[in-house]
Coordinates of C-alpha atoms and ligand atoms in Angstrom, one line a residue:
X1 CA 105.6 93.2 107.9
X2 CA 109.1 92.6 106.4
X3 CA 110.1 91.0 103.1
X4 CA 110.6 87.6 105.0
X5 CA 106.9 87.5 106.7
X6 CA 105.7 88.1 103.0
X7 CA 107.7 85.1 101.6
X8 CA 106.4 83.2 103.8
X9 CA 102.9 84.1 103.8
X10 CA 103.3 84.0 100.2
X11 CA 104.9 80.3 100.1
X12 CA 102.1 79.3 102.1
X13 CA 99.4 80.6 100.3
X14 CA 101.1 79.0 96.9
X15 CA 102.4 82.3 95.8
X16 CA 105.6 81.9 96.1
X17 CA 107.8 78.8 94.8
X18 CA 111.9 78.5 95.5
X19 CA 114.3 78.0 92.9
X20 CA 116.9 75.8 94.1
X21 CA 118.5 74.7 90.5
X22 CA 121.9 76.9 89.9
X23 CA 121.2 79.4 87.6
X24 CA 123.1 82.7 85.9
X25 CA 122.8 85.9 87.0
X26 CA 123.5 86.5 83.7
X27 CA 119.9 86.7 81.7
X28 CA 119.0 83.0 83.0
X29 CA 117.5 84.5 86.1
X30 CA 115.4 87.2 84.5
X31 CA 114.1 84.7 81.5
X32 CA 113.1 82.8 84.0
X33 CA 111.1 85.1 85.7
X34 CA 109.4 86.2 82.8
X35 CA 108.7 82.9 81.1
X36 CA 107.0 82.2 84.9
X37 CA 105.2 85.6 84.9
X38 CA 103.7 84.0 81.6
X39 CA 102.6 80.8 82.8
X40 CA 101.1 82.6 85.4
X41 CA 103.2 84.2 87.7
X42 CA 103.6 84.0 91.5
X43 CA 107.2 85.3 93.3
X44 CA 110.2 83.2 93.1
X45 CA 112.8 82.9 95.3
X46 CA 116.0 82.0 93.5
X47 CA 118.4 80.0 96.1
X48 CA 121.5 79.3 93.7
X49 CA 122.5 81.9 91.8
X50 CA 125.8 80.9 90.4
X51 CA 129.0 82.4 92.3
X52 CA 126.6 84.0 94.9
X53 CA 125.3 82.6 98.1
X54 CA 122.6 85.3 98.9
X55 CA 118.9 84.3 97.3
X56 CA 117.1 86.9 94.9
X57 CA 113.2 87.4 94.7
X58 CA 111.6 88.1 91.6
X59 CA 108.1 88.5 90.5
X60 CA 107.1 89.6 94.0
X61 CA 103.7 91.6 92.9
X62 CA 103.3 89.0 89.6
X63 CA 99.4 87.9 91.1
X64 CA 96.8 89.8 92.9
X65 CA 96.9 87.3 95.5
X66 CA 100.9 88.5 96.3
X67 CA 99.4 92.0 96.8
X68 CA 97.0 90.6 98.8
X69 CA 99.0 89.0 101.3
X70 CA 101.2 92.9 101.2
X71 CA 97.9 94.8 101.7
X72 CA 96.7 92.0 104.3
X73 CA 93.9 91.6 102.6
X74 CA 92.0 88.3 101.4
X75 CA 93.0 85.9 98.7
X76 CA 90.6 86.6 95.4
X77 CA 90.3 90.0 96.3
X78 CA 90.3 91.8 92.6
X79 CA 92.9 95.2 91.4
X80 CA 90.2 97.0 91.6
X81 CA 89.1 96.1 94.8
X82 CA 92.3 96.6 96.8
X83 CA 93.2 100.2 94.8
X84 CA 89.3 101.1 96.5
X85 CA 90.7 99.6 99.6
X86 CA 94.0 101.9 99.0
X87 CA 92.2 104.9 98.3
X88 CA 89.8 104.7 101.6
X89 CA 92.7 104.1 103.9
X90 CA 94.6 106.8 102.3
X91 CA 92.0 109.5 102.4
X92 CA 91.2 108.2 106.3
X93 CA 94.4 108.9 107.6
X94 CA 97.7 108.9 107.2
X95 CA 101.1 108.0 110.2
X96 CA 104.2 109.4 110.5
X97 CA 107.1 107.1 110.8
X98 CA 108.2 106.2 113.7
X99 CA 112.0 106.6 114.9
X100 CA 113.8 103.7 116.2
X101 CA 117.7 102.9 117.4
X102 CA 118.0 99.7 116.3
X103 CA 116.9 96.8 113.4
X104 CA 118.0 93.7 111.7
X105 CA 119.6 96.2 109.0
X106 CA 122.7 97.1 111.2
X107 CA 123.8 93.4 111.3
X108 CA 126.1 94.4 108.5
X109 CA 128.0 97.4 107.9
X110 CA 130.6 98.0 104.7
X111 CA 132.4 100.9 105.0
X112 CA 133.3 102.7 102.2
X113 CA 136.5 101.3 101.0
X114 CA 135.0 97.7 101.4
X115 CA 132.2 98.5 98.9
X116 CA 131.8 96.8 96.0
X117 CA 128.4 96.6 94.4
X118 CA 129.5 93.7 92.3
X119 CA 129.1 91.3 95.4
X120 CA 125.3 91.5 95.2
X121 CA 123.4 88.5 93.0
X122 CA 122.4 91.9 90.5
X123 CA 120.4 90.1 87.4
X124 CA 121.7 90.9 84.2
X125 CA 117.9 91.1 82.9
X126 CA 117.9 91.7 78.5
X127 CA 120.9 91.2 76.3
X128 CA 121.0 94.4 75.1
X129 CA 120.8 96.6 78.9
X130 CA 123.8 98.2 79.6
X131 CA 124.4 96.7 82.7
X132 CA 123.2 95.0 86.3
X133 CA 120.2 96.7 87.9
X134 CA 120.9 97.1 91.4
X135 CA 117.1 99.4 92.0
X136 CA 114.3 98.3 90.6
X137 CA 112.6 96.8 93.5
X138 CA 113.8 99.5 95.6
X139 CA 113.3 102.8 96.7
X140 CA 115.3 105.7 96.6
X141 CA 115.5 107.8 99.8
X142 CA 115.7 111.3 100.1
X143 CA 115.0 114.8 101.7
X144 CA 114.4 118.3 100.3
X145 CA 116.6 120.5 101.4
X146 CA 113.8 123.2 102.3
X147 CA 110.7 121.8 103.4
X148 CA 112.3 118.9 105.3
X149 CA 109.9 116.6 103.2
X150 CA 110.8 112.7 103.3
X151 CA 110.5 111.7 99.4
X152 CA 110.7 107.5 98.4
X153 CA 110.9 107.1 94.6
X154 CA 111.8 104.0 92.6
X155 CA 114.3 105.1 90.0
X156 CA 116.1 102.3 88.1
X157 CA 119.9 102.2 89.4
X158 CA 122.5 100.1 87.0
X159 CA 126.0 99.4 88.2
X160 CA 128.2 101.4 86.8
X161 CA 131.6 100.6 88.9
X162 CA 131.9 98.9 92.7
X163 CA 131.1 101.7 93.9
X164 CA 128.6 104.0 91.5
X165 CA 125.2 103.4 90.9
X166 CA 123.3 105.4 87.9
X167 CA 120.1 106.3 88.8
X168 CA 117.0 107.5 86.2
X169 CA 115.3 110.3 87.4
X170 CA 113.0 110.9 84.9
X171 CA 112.4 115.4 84.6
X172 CA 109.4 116.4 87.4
X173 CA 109.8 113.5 89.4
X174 CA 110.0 114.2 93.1
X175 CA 114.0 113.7 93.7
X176 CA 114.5 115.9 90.5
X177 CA 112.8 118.7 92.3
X178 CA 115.0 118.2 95.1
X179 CA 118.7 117.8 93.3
X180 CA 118.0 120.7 91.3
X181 CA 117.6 122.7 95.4
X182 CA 120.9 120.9 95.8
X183 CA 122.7 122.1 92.7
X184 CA 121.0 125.6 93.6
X185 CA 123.0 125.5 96.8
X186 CA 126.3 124.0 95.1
X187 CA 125.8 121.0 97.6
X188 CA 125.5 117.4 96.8
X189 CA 122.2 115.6 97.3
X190 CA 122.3 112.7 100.1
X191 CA 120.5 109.7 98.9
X192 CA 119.9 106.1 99.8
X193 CA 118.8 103.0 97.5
X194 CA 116.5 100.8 99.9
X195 CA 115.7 97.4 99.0
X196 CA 113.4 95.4 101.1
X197 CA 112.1 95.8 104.5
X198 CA 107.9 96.3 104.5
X199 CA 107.4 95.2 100.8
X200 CA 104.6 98.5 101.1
X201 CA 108.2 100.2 100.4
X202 CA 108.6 99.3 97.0
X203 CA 104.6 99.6 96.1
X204 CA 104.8 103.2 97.5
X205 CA 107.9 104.1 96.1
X206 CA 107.2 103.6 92.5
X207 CA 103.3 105.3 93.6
X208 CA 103.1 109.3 92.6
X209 CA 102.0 110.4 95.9
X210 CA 101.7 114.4 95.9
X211 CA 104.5 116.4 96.7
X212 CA 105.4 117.4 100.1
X213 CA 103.9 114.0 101.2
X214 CA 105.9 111.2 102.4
X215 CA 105.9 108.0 101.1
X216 CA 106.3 106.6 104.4
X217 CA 103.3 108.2 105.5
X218 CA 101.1 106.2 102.9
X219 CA 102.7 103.2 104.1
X220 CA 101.5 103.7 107.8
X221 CA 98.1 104.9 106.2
X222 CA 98.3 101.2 104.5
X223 CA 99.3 99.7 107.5
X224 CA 97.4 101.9 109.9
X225 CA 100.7 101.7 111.4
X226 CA 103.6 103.8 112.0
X227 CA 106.3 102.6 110.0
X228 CA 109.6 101.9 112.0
X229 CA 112.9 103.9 110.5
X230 CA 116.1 104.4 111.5
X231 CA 117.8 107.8 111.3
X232 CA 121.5 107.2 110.0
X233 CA 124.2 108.9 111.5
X234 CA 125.8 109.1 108.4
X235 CA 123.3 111.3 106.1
X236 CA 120.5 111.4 108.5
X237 CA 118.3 109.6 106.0
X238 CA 115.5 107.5 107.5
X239 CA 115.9 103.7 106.3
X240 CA 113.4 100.9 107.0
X241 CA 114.3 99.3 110.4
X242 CA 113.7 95.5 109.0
X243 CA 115.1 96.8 105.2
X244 CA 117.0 93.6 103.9
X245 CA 120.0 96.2 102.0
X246 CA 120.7 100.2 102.2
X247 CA 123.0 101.6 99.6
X248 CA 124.1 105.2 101.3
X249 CA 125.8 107.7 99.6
X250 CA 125.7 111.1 97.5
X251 CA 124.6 112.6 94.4
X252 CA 126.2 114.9 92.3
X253 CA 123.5 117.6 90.9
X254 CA 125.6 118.8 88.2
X255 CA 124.9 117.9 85.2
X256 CA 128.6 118.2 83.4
X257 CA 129.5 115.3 86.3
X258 CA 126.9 112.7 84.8
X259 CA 127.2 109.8 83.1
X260 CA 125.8 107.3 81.1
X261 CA 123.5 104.6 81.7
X262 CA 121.5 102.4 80.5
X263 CA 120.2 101.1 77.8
X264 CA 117.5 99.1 79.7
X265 CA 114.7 97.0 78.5
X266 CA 111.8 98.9 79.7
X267 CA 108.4 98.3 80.7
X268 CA 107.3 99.7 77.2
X269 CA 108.4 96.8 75.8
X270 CA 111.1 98.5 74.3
X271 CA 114.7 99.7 75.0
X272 CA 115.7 103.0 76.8
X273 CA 118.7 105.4 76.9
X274 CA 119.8 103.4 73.4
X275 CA 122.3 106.1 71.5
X276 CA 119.6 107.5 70.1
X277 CA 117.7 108.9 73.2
X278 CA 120.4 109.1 75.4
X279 CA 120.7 111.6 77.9
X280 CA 123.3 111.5 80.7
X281 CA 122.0 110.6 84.4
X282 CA 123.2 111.3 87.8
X283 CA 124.8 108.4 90.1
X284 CA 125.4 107.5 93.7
X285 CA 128.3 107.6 94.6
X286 CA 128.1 104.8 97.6
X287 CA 130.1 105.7 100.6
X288 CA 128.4 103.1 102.8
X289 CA 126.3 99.6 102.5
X290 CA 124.2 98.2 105.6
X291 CA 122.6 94.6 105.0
X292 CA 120.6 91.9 107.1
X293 CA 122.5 88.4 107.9
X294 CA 121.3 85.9 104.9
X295 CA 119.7 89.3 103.0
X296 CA 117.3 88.7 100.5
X297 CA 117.8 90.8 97.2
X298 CA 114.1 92.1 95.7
X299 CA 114.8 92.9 91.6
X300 CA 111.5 92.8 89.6
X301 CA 110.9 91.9 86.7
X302 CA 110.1 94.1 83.1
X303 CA 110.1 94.5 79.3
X304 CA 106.6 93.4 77.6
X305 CA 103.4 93.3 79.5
X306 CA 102.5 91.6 81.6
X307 CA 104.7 91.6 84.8
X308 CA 105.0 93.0 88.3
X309 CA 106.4 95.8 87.3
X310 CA 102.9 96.2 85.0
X311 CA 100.7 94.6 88.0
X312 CA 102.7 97.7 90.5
X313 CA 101.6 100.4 88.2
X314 CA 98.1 99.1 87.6
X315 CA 97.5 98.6 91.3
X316 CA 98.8 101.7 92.7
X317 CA 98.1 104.2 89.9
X318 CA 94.6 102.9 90.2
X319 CA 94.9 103.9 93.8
X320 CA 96.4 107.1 93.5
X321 CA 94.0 108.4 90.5
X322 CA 90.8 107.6 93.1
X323 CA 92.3 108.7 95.6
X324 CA 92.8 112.0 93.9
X325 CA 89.2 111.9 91.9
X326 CA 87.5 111.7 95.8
X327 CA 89.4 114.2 97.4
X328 CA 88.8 116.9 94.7
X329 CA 84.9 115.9 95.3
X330 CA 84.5 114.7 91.8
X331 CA 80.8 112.7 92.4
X332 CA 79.3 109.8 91.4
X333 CA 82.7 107.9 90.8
X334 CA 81.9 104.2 90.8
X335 CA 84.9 102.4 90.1
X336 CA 88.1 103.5 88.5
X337 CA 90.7 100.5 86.4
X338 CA 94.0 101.3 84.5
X339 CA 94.8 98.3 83.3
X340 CA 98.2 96.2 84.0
X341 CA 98.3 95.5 79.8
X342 CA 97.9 99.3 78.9
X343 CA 101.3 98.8 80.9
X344 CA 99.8 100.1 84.0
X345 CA 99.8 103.9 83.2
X346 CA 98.9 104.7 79.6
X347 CA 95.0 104.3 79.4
X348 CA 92.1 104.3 82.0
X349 CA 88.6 103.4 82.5
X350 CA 86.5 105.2 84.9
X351 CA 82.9 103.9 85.7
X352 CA 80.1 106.8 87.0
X353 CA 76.9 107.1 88.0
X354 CA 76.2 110.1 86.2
X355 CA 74.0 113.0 87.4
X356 CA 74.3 116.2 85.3
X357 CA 75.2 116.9 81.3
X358 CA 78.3 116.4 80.5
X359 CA 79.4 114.4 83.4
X360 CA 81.8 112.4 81.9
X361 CA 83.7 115.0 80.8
X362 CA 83.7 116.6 83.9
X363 CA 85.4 112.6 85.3
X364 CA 88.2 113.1 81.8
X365 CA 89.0 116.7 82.8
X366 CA 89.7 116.0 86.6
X367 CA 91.9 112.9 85.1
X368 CA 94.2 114.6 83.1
X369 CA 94.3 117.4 85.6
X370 CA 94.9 114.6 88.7
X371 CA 98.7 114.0 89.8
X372 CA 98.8 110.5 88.6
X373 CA 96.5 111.4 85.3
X374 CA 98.0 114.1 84.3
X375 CA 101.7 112.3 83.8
X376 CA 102.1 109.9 80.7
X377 CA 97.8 109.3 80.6
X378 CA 96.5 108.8 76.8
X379 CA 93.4 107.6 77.4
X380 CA 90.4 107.7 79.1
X381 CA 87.4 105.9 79.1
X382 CA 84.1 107.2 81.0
X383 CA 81.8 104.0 80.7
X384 CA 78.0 104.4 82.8
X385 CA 77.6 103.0 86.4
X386 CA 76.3 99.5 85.2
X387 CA 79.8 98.9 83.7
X388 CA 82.6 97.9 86.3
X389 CA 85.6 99.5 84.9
X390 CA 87.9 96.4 85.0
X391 CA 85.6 94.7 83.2
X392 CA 86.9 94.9 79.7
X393 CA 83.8 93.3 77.5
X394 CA 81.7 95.4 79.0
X395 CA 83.5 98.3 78.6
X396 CA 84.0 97.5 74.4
X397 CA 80.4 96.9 74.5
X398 CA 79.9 100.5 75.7
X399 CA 82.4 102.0 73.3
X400 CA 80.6 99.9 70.5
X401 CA 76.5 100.5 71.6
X402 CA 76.7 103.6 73.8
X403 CA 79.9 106.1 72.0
X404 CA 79.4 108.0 68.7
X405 CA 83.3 108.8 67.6
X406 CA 82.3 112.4 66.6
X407 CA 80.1 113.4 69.2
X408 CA 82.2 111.7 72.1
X409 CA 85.6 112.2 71.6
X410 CA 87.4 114.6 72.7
X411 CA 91.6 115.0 72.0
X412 CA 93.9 117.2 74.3
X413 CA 97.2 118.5 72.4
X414 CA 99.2 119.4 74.7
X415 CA 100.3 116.9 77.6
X416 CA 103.1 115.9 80.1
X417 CA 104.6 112.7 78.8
X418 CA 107.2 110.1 79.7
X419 CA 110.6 110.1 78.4
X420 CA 110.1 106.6 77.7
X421 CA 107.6 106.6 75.7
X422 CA 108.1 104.9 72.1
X423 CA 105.3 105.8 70.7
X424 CA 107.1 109.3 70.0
X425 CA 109.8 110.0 68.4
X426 CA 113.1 110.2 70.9
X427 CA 113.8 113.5 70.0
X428 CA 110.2 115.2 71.1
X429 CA 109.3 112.9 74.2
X430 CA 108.4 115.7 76.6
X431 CA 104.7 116.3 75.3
X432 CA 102.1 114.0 74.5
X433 CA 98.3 114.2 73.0
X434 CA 95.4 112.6 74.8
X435 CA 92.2 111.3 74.0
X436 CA 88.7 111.5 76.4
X437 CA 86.2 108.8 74.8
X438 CA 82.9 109.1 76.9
X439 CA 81.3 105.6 76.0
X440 CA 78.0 106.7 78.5
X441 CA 74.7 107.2 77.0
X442 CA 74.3 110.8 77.4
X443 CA 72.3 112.2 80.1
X444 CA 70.2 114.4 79.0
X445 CA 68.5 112.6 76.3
X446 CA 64.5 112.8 76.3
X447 CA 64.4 109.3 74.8
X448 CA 67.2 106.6 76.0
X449 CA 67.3 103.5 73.9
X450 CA 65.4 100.7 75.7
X451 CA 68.1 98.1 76.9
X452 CA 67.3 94.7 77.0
X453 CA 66.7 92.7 80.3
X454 CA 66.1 89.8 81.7
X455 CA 62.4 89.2 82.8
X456 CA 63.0 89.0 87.0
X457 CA 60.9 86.2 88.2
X458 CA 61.3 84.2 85.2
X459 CA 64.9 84.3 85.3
X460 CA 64.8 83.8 89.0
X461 CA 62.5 80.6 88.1
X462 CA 65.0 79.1 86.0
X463 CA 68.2 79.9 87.8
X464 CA 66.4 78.0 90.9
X465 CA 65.8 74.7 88.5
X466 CA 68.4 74.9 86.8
X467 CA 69.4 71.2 87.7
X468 CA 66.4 70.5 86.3
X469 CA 67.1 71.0 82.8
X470 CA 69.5 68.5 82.9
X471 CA 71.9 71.1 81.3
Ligands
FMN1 C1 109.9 98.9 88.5 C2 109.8 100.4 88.4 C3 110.8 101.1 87.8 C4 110.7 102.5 87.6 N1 111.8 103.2 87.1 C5 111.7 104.5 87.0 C6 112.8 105.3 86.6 O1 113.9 104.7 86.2 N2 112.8 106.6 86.6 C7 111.6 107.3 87.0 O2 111.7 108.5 87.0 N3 110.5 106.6 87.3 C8 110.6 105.2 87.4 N4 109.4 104.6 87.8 C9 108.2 105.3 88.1 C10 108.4 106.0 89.5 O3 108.6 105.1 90.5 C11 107.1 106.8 89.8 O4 106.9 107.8 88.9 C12 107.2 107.4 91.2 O5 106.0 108.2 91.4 C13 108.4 108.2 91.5 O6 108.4 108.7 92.8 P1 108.2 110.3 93.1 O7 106.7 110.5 92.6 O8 108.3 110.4 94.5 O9 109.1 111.0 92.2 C14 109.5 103.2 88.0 C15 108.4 102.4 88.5 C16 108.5 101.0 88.7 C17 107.4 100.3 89.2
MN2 MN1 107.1 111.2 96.0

């Protein structure tokens, strides 16, 4: 699948509406995505942005029924049900790309003296960002200089000049291992900013796969597919065959050559990289752009919850915590739900059929010790196998009938956090507490309170008259 299939399939499925009013680059675009993300959501395609001639899509993964159509899976399907779907296909099997000579993405080729990162439709997206957002539905592309290992991460990149593009890669994050190799060997780091192409690209990109796994890989597991790439002759970087635009270049590791970026209105809700918790980033330094005829430029959108950007998270966080809960053989794991309002990241219910004392705790320990629980997690909520995790009534009416605070809480001090996080204070972001509430009535209780249900065949007698009732 490429970007356009997915438009399509999305316009037809009444996912997807075109915007064909001129609007501004300049905040119009973004405000509009948002205020539709509000009302409901479903992608847009914006036709007529003023002074450009090149469409932007926004909103892309604002429904379940858009990451549907990307997953190929039925309409209705729920978050929950597609991250299950994720994590079976992931822990069947995963493809290696596939190498190919050619794709739509060498239609167009800008050397580097032509470059100027100004001629894309970039959205301007809060008043106060620093800048134009060229990555955010995008991934970056790179390769350890050791191991060989592929790596896609989305990192937001802001224009800084035609030809510079800052890039936030936030401490432990897979191309921060990698530049640091780089600045070990006094080299710089090859890099590419792909935008487009399979729209898996983007869903895996911003997913925390496990080192020394490609991202590319989970995409064929997705598929069941080989993806198709194409080795440039410049870096040797492997770039989508069908991607819609490749920014290639280099990154300086060294530090004393960074600059500033940002600030950028966040998926918190708040502001990054104001004065206050600035820190320098590295850039790419673009020496070459490929692009389709008529491309089609993905930006998502963010700030408050909810949008894609929250939807992403939730979806393949959800994915990637399973995923990592059944291969480390945790048992009786029902269903698993970080919700797209806790921003996608910050708090998670897990739902278990439980089978020894102190179960639950066993479910919050291999959380926080996971690869995607471990990073920026605050919360977790063990609720008992009657009580699907993304069911949020349910779950309050376990924390209120089936939790005692004292008894079933549990804080951890000391864990990794998120430099964005604005719940702490900018000057001691690395570190953050975490709480384990196990709302399940505990297991090994002689007497269990006697829960209320339904008498069988009379409920069975009334649901089959109901018309009767006249009700
Ligand atoms: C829209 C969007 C923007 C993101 N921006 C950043 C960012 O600026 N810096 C960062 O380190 N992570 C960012 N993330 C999270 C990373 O994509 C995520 O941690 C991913 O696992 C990084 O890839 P890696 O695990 O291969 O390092 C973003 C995620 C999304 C969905
Ligand atoms: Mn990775």
């Amino acid at each position: 699948m490429d970007l356009r299939e997915f438009i399509s399939k999305s316009e037809a499925a009444g996912k997807l509406k075109r915007v064909k009013k001129e609007d501004d680059w300049n905040l119009e675009l973004s405000h509009i995505s948002k205020v539709n993300e509000e009302k409901g959501g479903g992608a847009l395609l914006f036709e007529n942005v003023k002074g450009y001639k090149n469409s932007v899509l926004t909103g892309a993964y604002s429904t379940p029924d858009n990451f549907a159509i990307a997953l190929g899976l039925e309409s209705g399907t729920t978050m929950c049900g597609m991250s299950r779907h994720w994590m079976e296909l992931a822990i069947k099997k995963t493809y290696d790309p596939v190498v190919v000579k050619d794709g739509p993405i060498l239609e167009n080729i800008i050397e580097r003296d032509q470059v100027n990162l100004f001629d894309f439709p970039v959205p301007q997206m809060y008043p106060q960002d620093g800048g134009r957002f060229i990555g955010t539905a995008a991934a970056l592309v790179t390769r350890d200089p050791e191991s060989g290992w592929v790596n896609l991460g989305t990192y937001r990149m802001q224009i800084l000049d035609e030809k510079s593009a800052g890039i936030q890669i936030i401490k432990g994050k897979h191309a921060d291992f990698m530049m640091k190799k780089y600045q070990k060997m006094g080299k710089k780091m090859p890099a590419l900013l792909m935008i487009g192409g399979d729209p898996l690209g983007f869903l895996t990109g911003s997913t925390l796969v496990s080192a020394e796994t490609s991202e590319y890989e989970i995409m064929g597991a997705l598929r069941e597919a080989p993806i198709e790439i194409i080795n440039s002759e410049f870096s040797g970087l492997p770039f989508m065959a069908n991607s819609e635009i490749v920014l290639e270049g280099e990154v300086d590791p060294n530090p004393e050559n960074w600059r500033q970026e940002g600030p950028f209105g966040e998926y918190t809700g708040y502001y990054s990289g104001k004065k206050s918790d600035e820190w320098p980033k590295p850039w790419l330094d673009v020496q070459r752009v490929y692009h389709r005829n008529d491309y089609i430029l993905w930006s998502t959108t963010v700030g408050k919850p909810i949008t894609d950007t929250h939807m992403i998270q939730s979806l393949n966080r959800t994915a990637t915590l399973w995923t990592d809960l059944e291969t480390a053989r945790v048992p009786g794991i029902q269903s698993v739900y970080i919700p797209a309002a806790s921003t996608g990241r910050f708090w998670v219910i897990v739902s278990v059929k439980q089978m020894y004392p102190g179960h639950p705790n066993h479910i919050a320990d291999a959380v926080f010790g996971s690869t995607t629980g471990h990073y920026g997690m605050k919360g977790v909520i063990v609720v008992d196998e009657d009580i699907p995790a993304d069911d949020w009534n349910k779950v309050l009416w376990a924390m209120s009938v089936r939790y005692d605070p004292k008894r079933d809480t549990q804080i951890y001090n000391r864990g990794r956090s998120t430099p964005l996080d604005p719940a702490l204070h900018h000057s001691e972001r690395d570190i953050v507490s975490r709480i384990a509430i196990d709302a399940c009535t505990p297991y090994e209780w002689d007497r269990k309170p006697q829960e209320i249900f339904l008498d069988e065949d009379m409920e069975k007698k009334v649901r089959d008259n109901w018309d009767s009732y006249g009700l």
